[in-house]
Amino acid sequence: MKTIKLMSFVAMALFAFTLNGCSDEKTDTATGEKGEASEVMTTEMFIEEANKMGAEAFEKKYPTDSEIELSGESQFPATWDDKIAVKFGPETNYLPLTAEFMFTDNGGSAEATKEKTGFGETVHFKGKLGVSFFDEKGKLNSLTISNCKVL
């Protein structure tokens, strides 16, 4: 009889755990507060939003030196003395975002950082927005995101 009760308890506990895991809520481990799960914006979505908003509205919503978290496909990573600069964009001939990944923040070496940011890899990262440049039609030309850390 004890075995049946124990098995029923275990089954119910697993069921409750599964339901909690399937919900759209996440729990902040620091505060224990529940909130809606949020998706990370892709670099393509970010560029599209910038092009729809134009320079003025973009600067208000995304001020210089604010932190942003994005995810995108790495294009043409370039290795420098202390960092790897990776281009992001929706097309090979339109790559307005440059994310700079410092070696010290991403594994400590060029090789470790290259592994995380290689060509064609989907990179989930966080960094600080630099100055943005738009053309006369309101299309984003260039934006560097500095101090990026692969998440």
Short mmCIF file of N, CA and C in Angstrom, two decimals:
data_model
loop_
_atom_site.label_atom_id
_atom_site.label_comp_id
_atom_site.label_asym_id
_atom_site.label_seq_id
_atom_site.Cartn_x
_atom_site.Cartn_y
_atom_site.Cartn_z
N MET A 1 0.81 -1.20 0.00
CA MET A 1 0.00 0.00 0.00
C MET A 1 0.86 1.27 0.00
N LYS A 2 1.96 1.24 0.80
CA LYS A 2 2.85 2.40 0.84
C LYS A 2 3.47 2.64 -0.53
N THR A 3 3.76 1.55 -1.27
CA THR A 3 4.39 1.66 -2.59
C THR A 3 3.45 2.36 -3.56
N ILE A 4 2.18 2.04 -3.53
CA ILE A 4 1.20 2.66 -4.43
C ILE A 4 1.08 4.15 -4.12
N LYS A 5 1.00 4.51 -2.83
CA LYS A 5 0.92 5.92 -2.46
C LYS A 5 2.16 6.68 -2.89
N LEU A 6 3.33 6.06 -2.70
CA LEU A 6 4.58 6.69 -3.09
C LEU A 6 4.63 6.89 -4.60
N MET A 7 4.23 5.87 -5.36
CA MET A 7 4.23 5.97 -6.81
C MET A 7 3.26 7.03 -7.28
N SER A 8 2.10 7.15 -6.64
CA SER A 8 1.12 8.17 -7.00
C SER A 8 1.68 9.56 -6.72
N PHE A 9 2.34 9.71 -5.58
CA PHE A 9 2.95 10.99 -5.23
C PHE A 9 4.03 11.37 -6.24
N VAL A 10 4.88 10.42 -6.62
CA VAL A 10 5.95 10.68 -7.59
C VAL A 10 5.35 11.05 -8.94
N ALA A 11 4.32 10.34 -9.37
CA ALA A 11 3.66 10.63 -10.65
C ALA A 11 3.08 12.04 -10.65
N MET A 12 2.42 12.43 -9.57
CA MET A 12 1.84 13.77 -9.49
C MET A 12 2.93 14.85 -9.48
N ALA A 13 4.00 14.58 -8.78
CA ALA A 13 5.10 15.54 -8.73
C ALA A 13 5.71 15.72 -10.12
N LEU A 14 5.92 14.64 -10.84
CA LEU A 14 6.46 14.72 -12.21
C LEU A 14 5.50 15.46 -13.13
N PHE A 15 4.21 15.21 -12.99
CA PHE A 15 3.21 15.89 -13.81
C PHE A 15 3.24 17.40 -13.56
N ALA A 16 3.27 17.78 -12.29
CA ALA A 16 3.32 19.22 -11.94
C ALA A 16 4.60 19.85 -12.46
N PHE A 17 5.72 19.16 -12.35
CA PHE A 17 7.00 19.67 -12.83
C PHE A 17 6.95 19.87 -14.34
N THR A 18 6.35 18.91 -15.06
CA THR A 18 6.24 19.00 -16.51
C THR A 18 5.38 20.19 -16.91
N LEU A 19 4.24 20.37 -16.24
CA LEU A 19 3.37 21.51 -16.56
C LEU A 19 4.09 22.83 -16.34
N ASN A 20 4.81 22.95 -15.26
CA ASN A 20 5.55 24.17 -14.96
C ASN A 20 6.61 24.42 -16.02
N GLY A 21 7.29 23.38 -16.46
CA GLY A 21 8.33 23.52 -17.48
C GLY A 21 7.79 23.91 -18.83
N CYS A 22 6.53 23.60 -19.13
CA CYS A 22 5.93 23.90 -20.42
C CYS A 22 5.27 25.26 -20.47
N SER A 23 5.18 25.94 -19.35
CA SER A 23 4.50 27.23 -19.35
C SER A 23 5.38 28.30 -19.98
N ASP A 24 4.77 29.42 -20.33
CA ASP A 24 5.50 30.55 -20.89
C ASP A 24 6.08 31.45 -19.84
N GLU A 25 5.96 31.07 -18.58
CA GLU A 25 6.50 31.89 -17.51
C GLU A 25 7.89 31.42 -17.15
N LYS A 26 8.70 32.36 -16.72
CA LYS A 26 10.01 32.00 -16.21
C LYS A 26 10.12 32.60 -14.81
N THR A 27 10.95 32.00 -14.00
CA THR A 27 11.14 32.49 -12.65
C THR A 27 12.52 33.10 -12.54
N ASP A 28 12.58 34.32 -12.04
CA ASP A 28 13.85 34.96 -11.78
C ASP A 28 14.46 34.29 -10.56
N THR A 29 15.62 33.65 -10.77
CA THR A 29 16.22 32.89 -9.67
C THR A 29 16.70 33.79 -8.54
N ALA A 30 16.99 35.03 -8.81
CA ALA A 30 17.46 35.94 -7.77
C ALA A 30 16.32 36.40 -6.87
N THR A 31 15.16 36.71 -7.48
CA THR A 31 14.05 37.26 -6.70
C THR A 31 12.94 36.25 -6.46
N GLY A 32 12.88 35.19 -7.28
CA GLY A 32 11.81 34.22 -7.16
C GLY A 32 10.53 34.69 -7.82
N GLU A 33 10.57 35.86 -8.49
CA GLU A 33 9.38 36.40 -9.13
C GLU A 33 9.18 35.74 -10.48
N LYS A 34 7.89 35.53 -10.82
CA LYS A 34 7.56 34.94 -12.11
C LYS A 34 7.27 36.05 -13.10
N GLY A 35 7.60 35.79 -14.35
CA GLY A 35 7.33 36.75 -15.40
C GLY A 35 7.21 36.03 -16.72
N GLU A 36 6.81 36.74 -17.76
CA GLU A 36 6.68 36.14 -19.07
C GLU A 36 8.07 35.87 -19.66
N ALA A 37 8.21 34.72 -20.33
CA ALA A 37 9.46 34.40 -21.00
C ALA A 37 9.61 35.36 -22.18
N SER A 38 10.79 35.89 -22.36
CA SER A 38 11.00 36.82 -23.46
C SER A 38 11.96 36.23 -24.47
N GLU A 39 11.70 36.51 -25.72
CA GLU A 39 12.56 36.04 -26.79
C GLU A 39 13.61 37.10 -27.06
N VAL A 40 14.77 36.64 -27.46
CA VAL A 40 15.85 37.55 -27.80
C VAL A 40 15.62 38.06 -29.23
N MET A 41 15.76 39.35 -29.41
CA MET A 41 15.60 39.95 -30.73
C MET A 41 16.75 39.50 -31.62
N THR A 42 16.45 39.18 -32.86
CA THR A 42 17.51 38.82 -33.80
C THR A 42 18.11 40.10 -34.38
N THR A 43 19.30 39.98 -34.91
CA THR A 43 19.95 41.14 -35.53
C THR A 43 19.15 41.62 -36.73
N GLU A 44 18.53 40.70 -37.47
CA GLU A 44 17.72 41.09 -38.63
C GLU A 44 16.49 41.89 -38.20
N MET A 45 15.83 41.44 -37.11
CA MET A 45 14.67 42.17 -36.58
C MET A 45 15.08 43.56 -36.10
N PHE A 46 16.24 43.65 -35.46
CA PHE A 46 16.75 44.92 -34.95
C PHE A 46 17.01 45.89 -36.10
N ILE A 47 17.64 45.41 -37.16
CA ILE A 47 17.93 46.25 -38.33
C ILE A 47 16.63 46.69 -39.01
N GLU A 48 15.69 45.77 -39.14
CA GLU A 48 14.39 46.10 -39.74
C GLU A 48 13.67 47.17 -38.94
N GLU A 49 13.69 47.02 -37.61
CA GLU A 49 13.06 48.01 -36.74
C GLU A 49 13.74 49.38 -36.89
N ALA A 50 15.06 49.39 -36.94
CA ALA A 50 15.81 50.65 -37.10
C ALA A 50 15.42 51.33 -38.41
N ASN A 51 15.31 50.56 -39.49
CA ASN A 51 14.97 51.13 -40.80
C ASN A 51 13.54 51.66 -40.84
N LYS A 52 12.63 51.06 -40.08
CA LYS A 52 11.25 51.54 -40.02
C LYS A 52 11.15 52.81 -39.18
N MET A 53 11.96 52.89 -38.12
CA MET A 53 11.88 54.01 -37.18
C MET A 53 12.55 55.28 -37.71
N GLY A 54 13.68 55.13 -38.35
CA GLY A 54 14.46 56.29 -38.74
C GLY A 54 15.38 56.71 -37.61
N ALA A 55 16.27 57.63 -37.91
CA ALA A 55 17.35 58.02 -37.00
C ALA A 55 16.86 58.59 -35.67
N GLU A 56 15.94 59.54 -35.72
CA GLU A 56 15.51 60.22 -34.48
C GLU A 56 14.83 59.27 -33.51
N ALA A 57 13.85 58.54 -33.98
CA ALA A 57 13.12 57.62 -33.12
C ALA A 57 14.04 56.51 -32.62
N PHE A 58 14.95 56.07 -33.47
CA PHE A 58 15.89 55.02 -33.08
C PHE A 58 16.78 55.49 -31.93
N GLU A 59 17.29 56.71 -32.03
CA GLU A 59 18.15 57.26 -30.99
C GLU A 59 17.42 57.42 -29.65
N LYS A 60 16.12 57.71 -29.71
CA LYS A 60 15.34 57.82 -28.47
C LYS A 60 15.14 56.46 -27.83
N LYS A 61 14.81 55.46 -28.64
CA LYS A 61 14.55 54.13 -28.10
C LYS A 61 15.84 53.40 -27.72
N TYR A 62 16.89 53.59 -28.50
CA TYR A 62 18.16 52.90 -28.29
C TYR A 62 19.30 53.91 -28.16
N PRO A 63 19.41 54.58 -27.02
CA PRO A 63 20.46 55.60 -26.87
C PRO A 63 21.87 54.99 -26.86
N THR A 64 22.83 55.78 -27.27
CA THR A 64 24.24 55.38 -27.25
C THR A 64 24.62 54.96 -25.84
N ASP A 65 25.41 53.92 -25.73
CA ASP A 65 25.91 53.33 -24.48
C ASP A 65 24.87 52.50 -23.73
N SER A 66 23.68 52.32 -24.31
CA SER A 66 22.72 51.43 -23.65
C SER A 66 23.08 49.99 -24.01
N GLU A 67 22.68 49.07 -23.15
CA GLU A 67 23.01 47.67 -23.35
C GLU A 67 21.90 47.00 -24.14
N ILE A 68 22.30 46.06 -25.02
CA ILE A 68 21.33 45.33 -25.82
C ILE A 68 21.75 43.87 -25.92
N GLU A 69 20.75 43.00 -26.03
CA GLU A 69 20.98 41.57 -26.19
C GLU A 69 20.37 41.16 -27.53
N LEU A 70 21.18 40.54 -28.38
CA LEU A 70 20.75 40.14 -29.71
C LEU A 70 21.24 38.74 -30.04
N SER A 71 20.70 38.20 -31.12
CA SER A 71 21.15 36.91 -31.62
C SER A 71 21.13 36.99 -33.15
N GLY A 72 22.20 36.51 -33.78
CA GLY A 72 22.23 36.56 -35.23
C GLY A 72 23.33 35.69 -35.81
N GLU A 73 23.28 35.55 -37.14
CA GLU A 73 24.25 34.74 -37.84
C GLU A 73 25.51 35.55 -38.15
N SER A 74 26.63 35.05 -37.69
CA SER A 74 27.92 35.72 -37.86
C SER A 74 28.32 35.76 -39.33
N GLN A 75 28.73 36.95 -39.79
CA GLN A 75 29.21 37.13 -41.16
C GLN A 75 30.57 37.83 -41.13
N PHE A 76 31.52 37.30 -41.82
CA PHE A 76 32.83 37.92 -42.01
C PHE A 76 33.51 38.39 -40.73
N PRO A 77 33.78 37.48 -39.79
CA PRO A 77 34.52 37.88 -38.59
C PRO A 77 35.94 38.29 -38.94
N ALA A 78 36.41 39.38 -38.35
CA ALA A 78 37.77 39.88 -38.59
C ALA A 78 38.51 39.92 -37.26
N THR A 79 39.69 39.33 -37.23
CA THR A 79 40.48 39.26 -36.00
C THR A 79 41.42 40.45 -35.92
N TRP A 80 41.41 41.12 -34.77
CA TRP A 80 42.29 42.24 -34.47
C TRP A 80 43.21 41.82 -33.34
N ASP A 81 44.03 42.73 -32.84
CA ASP A 81 44.97 42.40 -31.77
C ASP A 81 44.29 41.93 -30.49
N ASP A 82 43.16 42.54 -30.15
CA ASP A 82 42.52 42.25 -28.87
C ASP A 82 41.05 41.86 -28.98
N LYS A 83 40.54 41.73 -30.21
CA LYS A 83 39.11 41.46 -30.38
C LYS A 83 38.84 40.83 -31.74
N ILE A 84 37.61 40.35 -31.86
CA ILE A 84 37.09 39.91 -33.15
C ILE A 84 35.88 40.78 -33.45
N ALA A 85 35.88 41.41 -34.62
CA ALA A 85 34.75 42.23 -35.07
C ALA A 85 33.93 41.39 -36.04
N VAL A 86 32.65 41.22 -35.74
CA VAL A 86 31.77 40.37 -36.55
C VAL A 86 30.68 41.23 -37.16
N LYS A 87 30.43 41.04 -38.45
CA LYS A 87 29.38 41.76 -39.15
C LYS A 87 28.07 40.97 -39.07
N PHE A 88 26.95 41.69 -38.98
CA PHE A 88 25.62 41.09 -38.98
C PHE A 88 24.72 41.88 -39.91
N GLY A 89 23.84 41.19 -40.61
CA GLY A 89 22.88 41.84 -41.48
C GLY A 89 22.06 40.84 -42.24
N PRO A 90 20.98 41.32 -42.89
CA PRO A 90 20.07 40.42 -43.58
C PRO A 90 20.59 39.89 -44.92
N GLU A 91 21.56 40.58 -45.51
CA GLU A 91 22.09 40.18 -46.82
C GLU A 91 23.61 40.36 -46.82
N THR A 92 24.28 39.62 -47.67
CA THR A 92 25.74 39.72 -47.76
C THR A 92 26.19 41.12 -48.16
N ASN A 93 25.40 41.82 -48.96
CA ASN A 93 25.79 43.17 -49.38
C ASN A 93 25.19 44.26 -48.49
N TYR A 94 24.54 43.87 -47.38
CA TYR A 94 24.00 44.85 -46.43
C TYR A 94 24.21 44.32 -45.01
N LEU A 95 25.34 44.70 -44.42
CA LEU A 95 25.74 44.25 -43.08
C LEU A 95 26.03 45.46 -42.20
N PRO A 96 24.98 46.16 -41.75
CA PRO A 96 25.20 47.42 -41.02
C PRO A 96 25.67 47.27 -39.57
N LEU A 97 25.49 46.09 -38.97
CA LEU A 97 25.90 45.91 -37.57
C LEU A 97 27.28 45.30 -37.47
N THR A 98 28.10 45.87 -36.59
CA THR A 98 29.40 45.29 -36.26
C THR A 98 29.44 45.09 -34.76
N ALA A 99 29.66 43.85 -34.34
CA ALA A 99 29.77 43.54 -32.92
C ALA A 99 31.22 43.22 -32.60
N GLU A 100 31.76 43.88 -31.59
CA GLU A 100 33.16 43.69 -31.20
C GLU A 100 33.24 42.82 -29.95
N PHE A 101 33.86 41.64 -30.10
CA PHE A 101 34.02 40.66 -29.02
C PHE A 101 35.46 40.69 -28.53
N MET A 102 35.67 41.25 -27.35
CA MET A 102 37.01 41.32 -26.76
C MET A 102 37.43 39.93 -26.30
N PHE A 103 38.70 39.56 -26.52
CA PHE A 103 39.19 38.24 -26.12
C PHE A 103 39.02 38.02 -24.62
N THR A 104 39.32 39.05 -23.83
CA THR A 104 39.28 38.91 -22.36
C THR A 104 37.88 38.55 -21.85
N ASP A 105 36.83 38.97 -22.57
CA ASP A 105 35.46 38.71 -22.14
C ASP A 105 34.86 37.43 -22.72
N ASN A 106 35.59 36.79 -23.63
CA ASN A 106 35.02 35.65 -24.36
C ASN A 106 35.97 34.47 -24.44
N GLY A 107 36.52 34.08 -23.33
CA GLY A 107 37.37 32.90 -23.31
C GLY A 107 38.85 33.19 -23.13
N GLY A 108 39.26 34.45 -23.22
CA GLY A 108 40.63 34.84 -22.93
C GLY A 108 41.62 34.78 -24.07
N SER A 109 41.23 34.21 -25.22
CA SER A 109 42.18 34.13 -26.34
C SER A 109 41.44 34.31 -27.66
N ALA A 110 42.24 34.54 -28.71
CA ALA A 110 41.66 34.68 -30.04
C ALA A 110 40.97 33.39 -30.46
N GLU A 111 41.61 32.25 -30.17
CA GLU A 111 41.06 30.95 -30.56
C GLU A 111 39.72 30.67 -29.88
N ALA A 112 39.64 30.94 -28.58
CA ALA A 112 38.40 30.71 -27.83
C ALA A 112 37.28 31.61 -28.36
N THR A 113 37.61 32.85 -28.67
CA THR A 113 36.61 33.79 -29.18
C THR A 113 36.18 33.40 -30.59
N LYS A 114 37.13 32.94 -31.42
CA LYS A 114 36.81 32.50 -32.78
C LYS A 114 35.84 31.33 -32.77
N GLU A 115 36.02 30.42 -31.83
CA GLU A 115 35.12 29.26 -31.73
C GLU A 115 33.69 29.70 -31.49
N LYS A 116 33.51 30.76 -30.73
CA LYS A 116 32.17 31.23 -30.37
C LYS A 116 31.55 32.10 -31.45
N THR A 117 32.37 32.73 -32.30
CA THR A 117 31.88 33.72 -33.25
C THR A 117 32.21 33.38 -34.70
N GLY A 118 32.46 32.13 -35.00
CA GLY A 118 32.88 31.73 -36.34
C GLY A 118 31.85 32.06 -37.42
N PHE A 119 32.32 32.15 -38.64
CA PHE A 119 31.48 32.48 -39.80
C PHE A 119 30.30 31.51 -39.89
N GLY A 120 29.09 32.06 -39.99
CA GLY A 120 27.89 31.25 -40.13
C GLY A 120 27.30 30.74 -38.82
N GLU A 121 28.00 30.97 -37.70
CA GLU A 121 27.49 30.55 -36.40
C GLU A 121 26.38 31.49 -35.95
N THR A 122 25.38 30.95 -35.27
CA THR A 122 24.38 31.80 -34.62
C THR A 122 24.95 32.21 -33.28
N VAL A 123 25.10 33.51 -33.10
CA VAL A 123 25.74 34.06 -31.90
C VAL A 123 24.70 34.82 -31.08
N HIS A 124 24.55 34.43 -29.82
CA HIS A 124 23.67 35.12 -28.88
C HIS A 124 24.59 35.96 -28.00
N PHE A 125 24.42 37.27 -28.01
CA PHE A 125 25.37 38.14 -27.33
C PHE A 125 24.71 39.35 -26.71
N LYS A 126 25.48 40.00 -25.84
CA LYS A 126 25.06 41.24 -25.19
C LYS A 126 26.20 42.23 -25.32
N GLY A 127 25.88 43.50 -25.57
CA GLY A 127 26.91 44.53 -25.69
C GLY A 127 26.32 45.93 -25.56
N LYS A 128 27.19 46.94 -25.74
CA LYS A 128 26.79 48.35 -25.63
C LYS A 128 26.70 48.99 -27.01
N LEU A 129 25.60 49.70 -27.22
CA LEU A 129 25.39 50.37 -28.50
C LEU A 129 26.30 51.57 -28.65
N GLY A 130 26.87 51.70 -29.84
CA GLY A 130 27.67 52.87 -30.18
C GLY A 130 26.82 53.88 -30.94
N VAL A 131 27.47 54.78 -31.64
CA VAL A 131 26.78 55.80 -32.43
C VAL A 131 26.25 55.14 -33.70
N SER A 132 25.00 55.46 -34.04
CA SER A 132 24.39 54.90 -35.25
C SER A 132 24.45 55.92 -36.38
N PHE A 133 24.55 55.42 -37.60
CA PHE A 133 24.58 56.27 -38.78
C PHE A 133 23.50 55.80 -39.75
N PHE A 134 22.66 56.76 -40.18
CA PHE A 134 21.57 56.48 -41.12
C PHE A 134 21.80 57.28 -42.39
N ASP A 135 21.31 56.78 -43.53
CA ASP A 135 21.41 57.55 -44.76
C ASP A 135 20.26 58.55 -44.84
N GLU A 136 20.19 59.34 -45.92
CA GLU A 136 19.18 60.39 -46.05
C GLU A 136 17.75 59.83 -46.15
N LYS A 137 17.61 58.54 -46.48
CA LYS A 137 16.28 57.92 -46.57
C LYS A 137 15.86 57.25 -45.26
N GLY A 138 16.71 57.33 -44.25
CA GLY A 138 16.38 56.75 -42.95
C GLY A 138 16.79 55.29 -42.78
N LYS A 139 17.64 54.80 -43.68
CA LYS A 139 18.11 53.42 -43.60
C LYS A 139 19.40 53.35 -42.79
N LEU A 140 19.46 52.38 -41.88
CA LEU A 140 20.65 52.21 -41.04
C LEU A 140 21.84 51.84 -41.90
N ASN A 141 22.90 52.65 -41.81
CA ASN A 141 24.14 52.40 -42.55
C ASN A 141 25.16 51.65 -41.71
N SER A 142 25.27 52.06 -40.44
CA SER A 142 26.32 51.50 -39.61
C SER A 142 26.00 51.69 -38.13
N LEU A 143 26.31 50.64 -37.35
CA LEU A 143 26.18 50.70 -35.90
C LEU A 143 27.14 49.68 -35.33
N THR A 144 28.01 50.13 -34.43
CA THR A 144 28.94 49.23 -33.76
C THR A 144 28.43 48.96 -32.35
N ILE A 145 28.45 47.68 -31.99
CA ILE A 145 28.08 47.26 -30.65
C ILE A 145 29.38 46.80 -29.99
N SER A 146 29.79 47.48 -28.94
CA SER A 146 31.10 47.20 -28.32
C SER A 146 30.95 46.38 -27.06
N ASN A 147 32.11 45.89 -26.56
CA ASN A 147 32.16 45.10 -25.33
C ASN A 147 31.19 43.94 -25.33
N CYS A 148 31.09 43.25 -26.45
CA CYS A 148 30.13 42.15 -26.59
C CYS A 148 30.63 40.91 -25.87
N LYS A 149 29.70 40.22 -25.27
CA LYS A 149 29.98 38.97 -24.58
C LYS A 149 29.03 37.92 -25.11
N VAL A 150 29.58 36.78 -25.56
CA VAL A 150 28.74 35.69 -26.04
C VAL A 150 28.04 35.07 -24.83
N LEU A 151 26.75 34.88 -24.94
CA LEU A 151 25.96 34.32 -23.84
C LEU A 151 25.72 32.83 -24.04
#
